[in-house]
Coordinates of C-alpha atoms in Angstrom, one line a residue:
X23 CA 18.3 25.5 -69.6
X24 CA 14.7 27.0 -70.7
X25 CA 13.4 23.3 -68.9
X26 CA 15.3 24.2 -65.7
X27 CA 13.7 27.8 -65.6
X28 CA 10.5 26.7 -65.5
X29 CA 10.8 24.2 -63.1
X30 CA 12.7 26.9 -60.7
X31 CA 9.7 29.0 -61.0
X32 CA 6.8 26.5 -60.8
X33 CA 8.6 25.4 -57.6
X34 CA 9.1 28.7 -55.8
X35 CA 5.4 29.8 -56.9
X36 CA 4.3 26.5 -54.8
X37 CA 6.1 27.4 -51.9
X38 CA 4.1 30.7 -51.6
X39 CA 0.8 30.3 -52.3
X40 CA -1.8 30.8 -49.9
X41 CA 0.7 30.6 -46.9
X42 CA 0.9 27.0 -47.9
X43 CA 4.4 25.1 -48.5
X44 CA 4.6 22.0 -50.7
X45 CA 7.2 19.8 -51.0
X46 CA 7.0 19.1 -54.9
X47 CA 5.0 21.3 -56.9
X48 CA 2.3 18.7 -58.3
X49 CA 1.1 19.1 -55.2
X50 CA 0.0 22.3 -55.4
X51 CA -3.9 22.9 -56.5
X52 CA -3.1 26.3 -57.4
X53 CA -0.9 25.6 -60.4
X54 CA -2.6 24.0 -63.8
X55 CA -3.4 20.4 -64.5
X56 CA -0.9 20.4 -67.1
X57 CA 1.8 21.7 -65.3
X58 CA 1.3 19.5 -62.1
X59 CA 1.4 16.3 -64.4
X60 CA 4.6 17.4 -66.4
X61 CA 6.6 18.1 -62.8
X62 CA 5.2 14.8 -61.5
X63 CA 6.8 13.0 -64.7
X64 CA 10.0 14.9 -64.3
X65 CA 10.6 13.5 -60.6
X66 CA 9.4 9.7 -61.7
X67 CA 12.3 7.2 -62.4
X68 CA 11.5 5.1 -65.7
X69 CA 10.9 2.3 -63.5
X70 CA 8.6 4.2 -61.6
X71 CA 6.4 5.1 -64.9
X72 CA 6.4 1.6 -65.8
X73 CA 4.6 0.4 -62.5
X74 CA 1.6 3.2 -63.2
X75 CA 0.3 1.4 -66.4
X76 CA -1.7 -1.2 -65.0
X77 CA -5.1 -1.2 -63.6
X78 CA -3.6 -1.9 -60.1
X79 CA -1.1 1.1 -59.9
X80 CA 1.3 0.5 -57.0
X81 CA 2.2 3.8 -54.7
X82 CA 4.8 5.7 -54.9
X83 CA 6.0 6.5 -51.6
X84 CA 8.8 8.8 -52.1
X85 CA 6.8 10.8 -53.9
X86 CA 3.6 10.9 -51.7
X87 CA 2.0 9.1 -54.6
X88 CA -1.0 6.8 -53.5
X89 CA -2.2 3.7 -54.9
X90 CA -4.8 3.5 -57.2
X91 CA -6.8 0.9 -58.3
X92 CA -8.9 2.1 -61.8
X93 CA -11.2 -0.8 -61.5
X94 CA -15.0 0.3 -60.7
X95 CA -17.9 0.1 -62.2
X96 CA -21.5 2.1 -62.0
X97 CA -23.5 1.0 -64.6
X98 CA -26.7 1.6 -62.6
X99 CA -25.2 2.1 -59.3
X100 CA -22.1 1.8 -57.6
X101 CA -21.1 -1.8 -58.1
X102 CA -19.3 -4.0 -55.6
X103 CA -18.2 -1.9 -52.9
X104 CA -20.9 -2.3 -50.3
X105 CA -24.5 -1.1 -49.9
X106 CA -26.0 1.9 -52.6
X107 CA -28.6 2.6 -54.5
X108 CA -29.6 -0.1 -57.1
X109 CA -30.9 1.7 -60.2
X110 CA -32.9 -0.6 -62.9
X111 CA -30.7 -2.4 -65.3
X112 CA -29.3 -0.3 -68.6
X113 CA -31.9 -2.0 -70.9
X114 CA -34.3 -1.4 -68.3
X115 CA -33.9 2.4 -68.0
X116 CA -33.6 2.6 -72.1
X117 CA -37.0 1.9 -72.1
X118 CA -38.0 5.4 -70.3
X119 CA -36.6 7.4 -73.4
X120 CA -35.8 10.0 -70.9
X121 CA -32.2 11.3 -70.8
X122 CA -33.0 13.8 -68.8
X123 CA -34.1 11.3 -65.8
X124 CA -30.8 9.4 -67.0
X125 CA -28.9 12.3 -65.9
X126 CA -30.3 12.7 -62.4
X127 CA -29.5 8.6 -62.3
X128 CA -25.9 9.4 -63.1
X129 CA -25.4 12.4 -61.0
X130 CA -27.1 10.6 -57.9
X131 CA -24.5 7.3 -58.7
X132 CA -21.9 9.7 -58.8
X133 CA -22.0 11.5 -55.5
X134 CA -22.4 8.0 -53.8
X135 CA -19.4 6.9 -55.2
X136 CA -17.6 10.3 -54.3
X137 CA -19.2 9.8 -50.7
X138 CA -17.6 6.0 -50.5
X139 CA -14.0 6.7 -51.9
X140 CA -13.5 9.8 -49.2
X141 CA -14.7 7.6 -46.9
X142 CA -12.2 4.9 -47.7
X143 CA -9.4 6.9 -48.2
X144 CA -10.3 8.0 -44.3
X145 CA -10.0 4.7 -43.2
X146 CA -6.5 4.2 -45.2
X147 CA -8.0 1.9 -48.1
X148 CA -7.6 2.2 -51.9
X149 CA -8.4 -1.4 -53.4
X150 CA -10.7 -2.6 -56.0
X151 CA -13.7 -1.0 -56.2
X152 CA -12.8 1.8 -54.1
X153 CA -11.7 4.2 -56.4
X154 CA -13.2 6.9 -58.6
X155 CA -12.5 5.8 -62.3
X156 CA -15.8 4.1 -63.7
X157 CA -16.1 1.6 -66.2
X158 CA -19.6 2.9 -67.4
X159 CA -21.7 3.1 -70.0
X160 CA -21.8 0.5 -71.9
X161 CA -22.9 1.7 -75.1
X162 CA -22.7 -1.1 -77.8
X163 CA -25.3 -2.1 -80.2
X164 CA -27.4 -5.1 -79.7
X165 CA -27.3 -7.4 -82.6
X166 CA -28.4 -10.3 -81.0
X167 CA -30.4 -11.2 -77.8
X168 CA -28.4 -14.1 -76.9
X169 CA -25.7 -11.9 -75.7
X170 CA -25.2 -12.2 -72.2
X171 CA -24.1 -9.0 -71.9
X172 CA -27.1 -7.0 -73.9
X173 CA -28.9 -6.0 -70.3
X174 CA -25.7 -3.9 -69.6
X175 CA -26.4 -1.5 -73.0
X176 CA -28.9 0.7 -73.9
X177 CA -30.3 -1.5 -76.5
X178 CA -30.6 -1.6 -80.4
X179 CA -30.7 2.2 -81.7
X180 CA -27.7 4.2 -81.8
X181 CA -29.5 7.4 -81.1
X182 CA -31.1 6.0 -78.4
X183 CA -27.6 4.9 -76.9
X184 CA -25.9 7.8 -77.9
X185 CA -28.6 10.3 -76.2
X186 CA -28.9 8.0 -72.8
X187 CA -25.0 7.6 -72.9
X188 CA -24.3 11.5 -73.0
X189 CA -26.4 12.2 -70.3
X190 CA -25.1 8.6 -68.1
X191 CA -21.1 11.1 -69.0
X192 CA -22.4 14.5 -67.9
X193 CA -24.2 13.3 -64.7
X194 CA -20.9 10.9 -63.6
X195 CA -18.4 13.7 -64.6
X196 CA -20.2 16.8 -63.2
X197 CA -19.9 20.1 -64.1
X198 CA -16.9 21.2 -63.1
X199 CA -14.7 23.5 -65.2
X200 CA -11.7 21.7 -64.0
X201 CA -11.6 18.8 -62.1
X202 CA -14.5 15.7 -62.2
X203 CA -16.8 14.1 -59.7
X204 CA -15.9 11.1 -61.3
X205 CA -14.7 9.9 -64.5
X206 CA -16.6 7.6 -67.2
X207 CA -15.7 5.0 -69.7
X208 CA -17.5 3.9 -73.1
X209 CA -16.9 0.6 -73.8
X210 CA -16.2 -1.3 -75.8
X211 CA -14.6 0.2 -78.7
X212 CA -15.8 -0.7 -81.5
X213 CA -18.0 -3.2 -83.1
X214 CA -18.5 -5.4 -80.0
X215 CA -21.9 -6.9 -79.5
X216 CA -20.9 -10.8 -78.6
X217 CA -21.8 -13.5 -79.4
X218 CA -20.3 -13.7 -75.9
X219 CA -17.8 -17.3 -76.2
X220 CA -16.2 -15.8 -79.4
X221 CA -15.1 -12.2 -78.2
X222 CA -11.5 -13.5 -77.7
X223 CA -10.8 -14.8 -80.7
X224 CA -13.5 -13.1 -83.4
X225 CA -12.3 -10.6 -86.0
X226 CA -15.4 -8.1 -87.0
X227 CA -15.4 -6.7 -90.8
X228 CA -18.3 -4.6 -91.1
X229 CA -18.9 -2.0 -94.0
X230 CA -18.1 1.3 -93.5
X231 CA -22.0 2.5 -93.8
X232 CA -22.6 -0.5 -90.7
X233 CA -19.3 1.2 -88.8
X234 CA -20.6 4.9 -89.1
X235 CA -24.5 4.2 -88.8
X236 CA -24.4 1.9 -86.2
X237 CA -21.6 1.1 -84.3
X238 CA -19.9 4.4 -83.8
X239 CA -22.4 7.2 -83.7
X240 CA -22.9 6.6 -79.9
X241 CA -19.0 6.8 -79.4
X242 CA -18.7 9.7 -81.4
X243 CA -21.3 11.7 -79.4
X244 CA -19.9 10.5 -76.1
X245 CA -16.0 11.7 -77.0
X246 CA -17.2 14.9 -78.9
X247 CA -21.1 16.3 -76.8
X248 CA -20.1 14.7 -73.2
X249 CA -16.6 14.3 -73.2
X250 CA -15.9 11.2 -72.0
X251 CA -12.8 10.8 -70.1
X252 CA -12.0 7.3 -70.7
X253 CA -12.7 4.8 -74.0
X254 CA -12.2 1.0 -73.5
X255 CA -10.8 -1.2 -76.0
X256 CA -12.9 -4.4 -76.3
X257 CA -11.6 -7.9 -77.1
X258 CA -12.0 -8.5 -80.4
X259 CA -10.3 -7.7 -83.4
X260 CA -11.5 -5.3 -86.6
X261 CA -10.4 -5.8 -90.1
X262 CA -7.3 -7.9 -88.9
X263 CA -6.5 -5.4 -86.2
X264 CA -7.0 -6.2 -82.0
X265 CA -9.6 -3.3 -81.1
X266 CA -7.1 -2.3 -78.3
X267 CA -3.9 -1.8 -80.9
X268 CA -6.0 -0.8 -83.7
X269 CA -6.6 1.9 -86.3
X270 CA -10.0 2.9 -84.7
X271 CA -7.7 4.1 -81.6
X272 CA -5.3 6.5 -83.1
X273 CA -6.9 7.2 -86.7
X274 CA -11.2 7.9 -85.8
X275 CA -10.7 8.3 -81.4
X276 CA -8.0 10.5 -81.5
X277 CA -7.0 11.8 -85.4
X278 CA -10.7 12.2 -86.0
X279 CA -12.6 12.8 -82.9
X280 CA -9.9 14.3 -81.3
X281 CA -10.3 12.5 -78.2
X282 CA -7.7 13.7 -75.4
X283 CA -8.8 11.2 -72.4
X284 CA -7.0 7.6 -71.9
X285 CA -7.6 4.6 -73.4
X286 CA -7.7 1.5 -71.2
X287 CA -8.1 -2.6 -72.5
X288 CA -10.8 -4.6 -71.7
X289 CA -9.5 -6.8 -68.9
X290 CA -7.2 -9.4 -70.6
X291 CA -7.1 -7.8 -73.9
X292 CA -4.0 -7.3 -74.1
X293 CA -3.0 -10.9 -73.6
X294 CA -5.7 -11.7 -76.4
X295 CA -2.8 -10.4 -78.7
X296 CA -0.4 -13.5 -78.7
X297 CA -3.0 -16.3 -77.0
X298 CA -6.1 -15.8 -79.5
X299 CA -5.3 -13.3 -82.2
X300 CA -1.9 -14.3 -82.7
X301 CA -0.9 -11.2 -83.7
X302 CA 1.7 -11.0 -81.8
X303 CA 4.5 -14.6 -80.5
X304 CA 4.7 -13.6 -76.8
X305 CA 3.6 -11.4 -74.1
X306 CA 6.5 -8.7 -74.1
X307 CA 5.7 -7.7 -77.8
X308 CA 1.7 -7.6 -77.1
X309 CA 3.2 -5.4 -74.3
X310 CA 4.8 -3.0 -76.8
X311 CA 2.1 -3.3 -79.6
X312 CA -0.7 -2.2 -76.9
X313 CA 1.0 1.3 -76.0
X314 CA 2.0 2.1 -79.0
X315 CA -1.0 1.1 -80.6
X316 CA -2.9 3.7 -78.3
X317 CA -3.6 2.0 -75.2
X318 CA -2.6 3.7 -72.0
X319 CA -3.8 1.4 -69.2
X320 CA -3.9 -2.7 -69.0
X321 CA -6.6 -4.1 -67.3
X322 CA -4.3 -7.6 -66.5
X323 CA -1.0 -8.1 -66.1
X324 CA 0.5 -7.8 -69.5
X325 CA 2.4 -4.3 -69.2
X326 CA 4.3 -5.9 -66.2
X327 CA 6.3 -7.2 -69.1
X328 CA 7.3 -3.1 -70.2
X329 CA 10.9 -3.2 -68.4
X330 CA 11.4 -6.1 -70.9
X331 CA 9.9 -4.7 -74.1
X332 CA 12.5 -0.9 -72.9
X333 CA 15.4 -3.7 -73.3
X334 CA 14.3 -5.1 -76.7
X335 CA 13.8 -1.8 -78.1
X336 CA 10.7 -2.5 -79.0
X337 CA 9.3 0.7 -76.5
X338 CA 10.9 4.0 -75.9
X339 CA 10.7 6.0 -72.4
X340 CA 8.6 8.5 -74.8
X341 CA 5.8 5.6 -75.7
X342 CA 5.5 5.0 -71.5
X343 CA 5.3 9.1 -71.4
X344 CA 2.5 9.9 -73.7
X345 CA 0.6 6.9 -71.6
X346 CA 1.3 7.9 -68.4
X347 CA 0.7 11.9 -69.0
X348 CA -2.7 10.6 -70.1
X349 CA -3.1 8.7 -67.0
X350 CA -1.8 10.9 -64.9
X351 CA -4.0 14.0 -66.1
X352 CA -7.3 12.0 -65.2
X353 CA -6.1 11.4 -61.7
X354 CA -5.6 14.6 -61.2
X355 CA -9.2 16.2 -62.6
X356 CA -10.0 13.6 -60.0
X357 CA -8.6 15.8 -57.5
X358 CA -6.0 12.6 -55.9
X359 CA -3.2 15.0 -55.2
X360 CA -5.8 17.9 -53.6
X361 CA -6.7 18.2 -49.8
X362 CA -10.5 17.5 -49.7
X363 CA -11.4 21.7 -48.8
X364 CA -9.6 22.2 -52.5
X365 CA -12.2 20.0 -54.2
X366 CA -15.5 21.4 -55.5
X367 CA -17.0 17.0 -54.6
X368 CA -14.8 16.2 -51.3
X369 CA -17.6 17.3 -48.7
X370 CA -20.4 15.0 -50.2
X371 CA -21.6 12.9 -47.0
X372 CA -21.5 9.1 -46.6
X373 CA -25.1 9.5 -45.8
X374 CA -26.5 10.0 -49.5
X375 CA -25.7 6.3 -49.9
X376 CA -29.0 4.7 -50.1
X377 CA -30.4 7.7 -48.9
X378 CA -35.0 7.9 -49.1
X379 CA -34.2 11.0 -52.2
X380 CA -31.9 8.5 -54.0
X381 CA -34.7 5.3 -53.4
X382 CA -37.4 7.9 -54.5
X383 CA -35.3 8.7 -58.2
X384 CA -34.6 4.4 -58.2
X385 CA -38.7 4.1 -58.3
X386 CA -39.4 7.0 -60.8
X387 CA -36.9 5.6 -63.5
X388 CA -38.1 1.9 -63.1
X389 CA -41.9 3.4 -63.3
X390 CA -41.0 5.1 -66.1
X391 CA -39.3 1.8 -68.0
X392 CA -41.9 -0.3 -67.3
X393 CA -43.3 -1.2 -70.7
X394 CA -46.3 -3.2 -71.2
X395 CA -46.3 -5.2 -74.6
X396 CA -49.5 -7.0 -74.7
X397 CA -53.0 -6.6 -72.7
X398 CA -54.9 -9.5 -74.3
X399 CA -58.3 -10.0 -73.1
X400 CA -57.4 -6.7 -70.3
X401 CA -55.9 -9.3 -67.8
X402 CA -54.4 -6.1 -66.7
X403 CA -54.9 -4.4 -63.9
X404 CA -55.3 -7.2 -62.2
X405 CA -58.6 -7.7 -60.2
X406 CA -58.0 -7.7 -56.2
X407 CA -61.7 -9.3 -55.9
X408 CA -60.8 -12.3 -57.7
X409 CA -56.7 -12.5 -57.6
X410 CA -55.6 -13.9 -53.5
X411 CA -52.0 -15.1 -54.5
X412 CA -49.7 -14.5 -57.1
X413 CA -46.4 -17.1 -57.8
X414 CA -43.2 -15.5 -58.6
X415 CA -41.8 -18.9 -60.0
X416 CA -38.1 -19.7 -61.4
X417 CA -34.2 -20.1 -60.1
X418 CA -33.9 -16.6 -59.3
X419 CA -37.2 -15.7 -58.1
X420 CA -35.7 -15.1 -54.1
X421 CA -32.3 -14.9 -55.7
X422 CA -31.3 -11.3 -53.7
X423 CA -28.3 -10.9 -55.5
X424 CA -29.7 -11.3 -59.1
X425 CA -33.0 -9.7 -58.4
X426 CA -30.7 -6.4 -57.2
X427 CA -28.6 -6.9 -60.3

């Protein structure tokens, strides 16, 4: 009856505010966060809860619910979603030692991508790439330079990382008291440095003074001095454990760190379970083990199997609740549900993409990285009087794509 009550009330108070009628009361900006995500949940179906777990989240049109694609990425720039300002590479940008430059990088990436997802919600589209949930930093340790992922990190020091990555969160997420500009992941928790072939399958046993010095400083200070909003689960497994179902997820993120954001997998994770790890015999019970293990969102298609895990008993509406409330609670410091005049980011022009400010910042951070490690004999400067022609020689010497990163 107490339930009932409150409901009544949050209802009639969204029917008055402002002059302004709503037809549920999540869509009201003028109530909490909390509130509009718990009367959201209360007029889902189950079936409707299951279909928001995945990275492609289907709309709800009943509800006015958009789709939402979670899938983006801005690790020095908006990627894939047409023209924006390239940034140098992560590694490159470690060089400067400058978090303070890294934070005018992130905030400038940040209004560009809240510039491009107005503009494609104008023009009715919400797919990959298009959305506002980034998949940035990237702040594992480098162990060994044969990873073919090392350029996306910040390198081999964990204070390093750990300063460059809290300032990457603040300038992404804004400064907001309640809603973001956009949100930011660290991946990929924990103890994920390649080698690259053997993530799938590779099960990491460090010691705890490797786990605490090294590999999770850098998390620790993006959960607990930037507030991250998102953590991703990487591939492999720790101590016997799939990182993505794992006691690093609900013992040190959220016991320990107290970390209140969602969790998402690394994309095909989740599948890992029963095709590499074998941890778990078929795709319905890597389906339960991955939300109740602590991850909210599969990147792949593995939580389409949910409906099936409800009917084995192997996942309770309660384990799809405490997912989706996660979920559900990021869209909305996104400001999905708002009109664009109740949003401290909606007004940010399409023109700041690629915009001569933003190109200006792109040239001070890769001046500032340049590092020069040997000057034998002073070849450098080089001497216009005796230099005509210099050869830029190798596969991706005119290689557009590569040489924009």
């Amino acid at each position: 009856m107490r339930r009932v009550f409150f409901y009544l009330v949050i209802f009639i108070i969204a029917f008055n505010v402002h002059g302004q009628s709503y037809k549920y009361p999540f869509q009201d900006p003028s109530l909490s966060i909390e509130d509009r995500v718990e009367n959201l949940l209360s007029e889902m179906t189950f079936d409707e809860k299951m279909t928001q777990l995945n990275d492609d989240s289907p709309a709800i049109d009943r509800l006015g619910v958009p789709a939402y694609v979670w899938w983006n990425e801005a690790i020095h720039g908006v990627g894939r979603s047409g023209y924006a300002t390239v940034f140098p590479q992560s590694i490159t940008m470690a060089n400067s030692w400058n978090p303070e430059l890294m934070f005018e990088v992130a905030d400038v990436i940040s209004d560009e991508a809240r510039a491009k997802h107005h503009e494609y919600v104008r023009r009715g589209r919400r797919g990959y790439y298009q959305g506002l949930t980034f998949w940035s930093p990237n702040i594992n340790i480098v162990r060994d330079p044969r990873w073919g992922r090392g350029h996306e990190t910040y390198g081999e020091d964990p204070f390093l990382t750990a300063e460059l990555g809290v300032a990457f969160v603040k300038g992404i997420q804004g400064d907001d008291d309640t809603y973001l500009k956009a949100a930011a992941n660290a991946k990929h928790f924990a103890v994920h440095s390649g080698p690259e072939p053997l993530r799938h399958v590779f099960d990491v046993d460090v010691s705890d003074v490797d786990l605490y010095e090294t590999y999770l400083p850098a998390f620790r200070s993006l959960v607990m001095d930037a507030n991250v909003e998102s953590v991703m689960g990487a591939y492999n497994r720790f101590r016997g454990q799939p990182c993505c179902s794992s006691d690093l997820l609900m013992g040190i993120l959220r016991n320990d760190w107290n970390f209140k954001g969602h969790v998402v997998s690394d994309c095909g994770a989740i599948s890992d379970f029963h095709l590499y790890h074998k941890t778990t015999s078929n795709a319905v019970e890597s389906a339960a083990a991955g939300i109740k293990g602590g991850t909210d969102l599969n990147c792949g298609n593995v939580y389409r199997q949910m409906p099936q895990a409800v009917a084995q008993n192997l996942v309770t509406e309660e384990d799809v609740d405490r997912a989706l409330r996660r979920l559900l609670t990021t869209r909305f410091k996104l400001g999905q549900f708002n009109p664009d005049s109740f949003m401290p980011y909606g007004n940010i022009p399409f023109t700041v993409n690629g915009s001569d400010n933003h190109k200006y910042l792109s040239r001070r951070m890769a001046q500032q990285s340049v590092v020069l490690l040997k000057n034998e004999n002073q070849t450098l400067p080089l001497d216009k009087n005796k230099i005509s022609t210099i050869a830029v020689i190798g596969p991706n010497a005119d290689n557009w794509e590569a040489l924009v990163g």
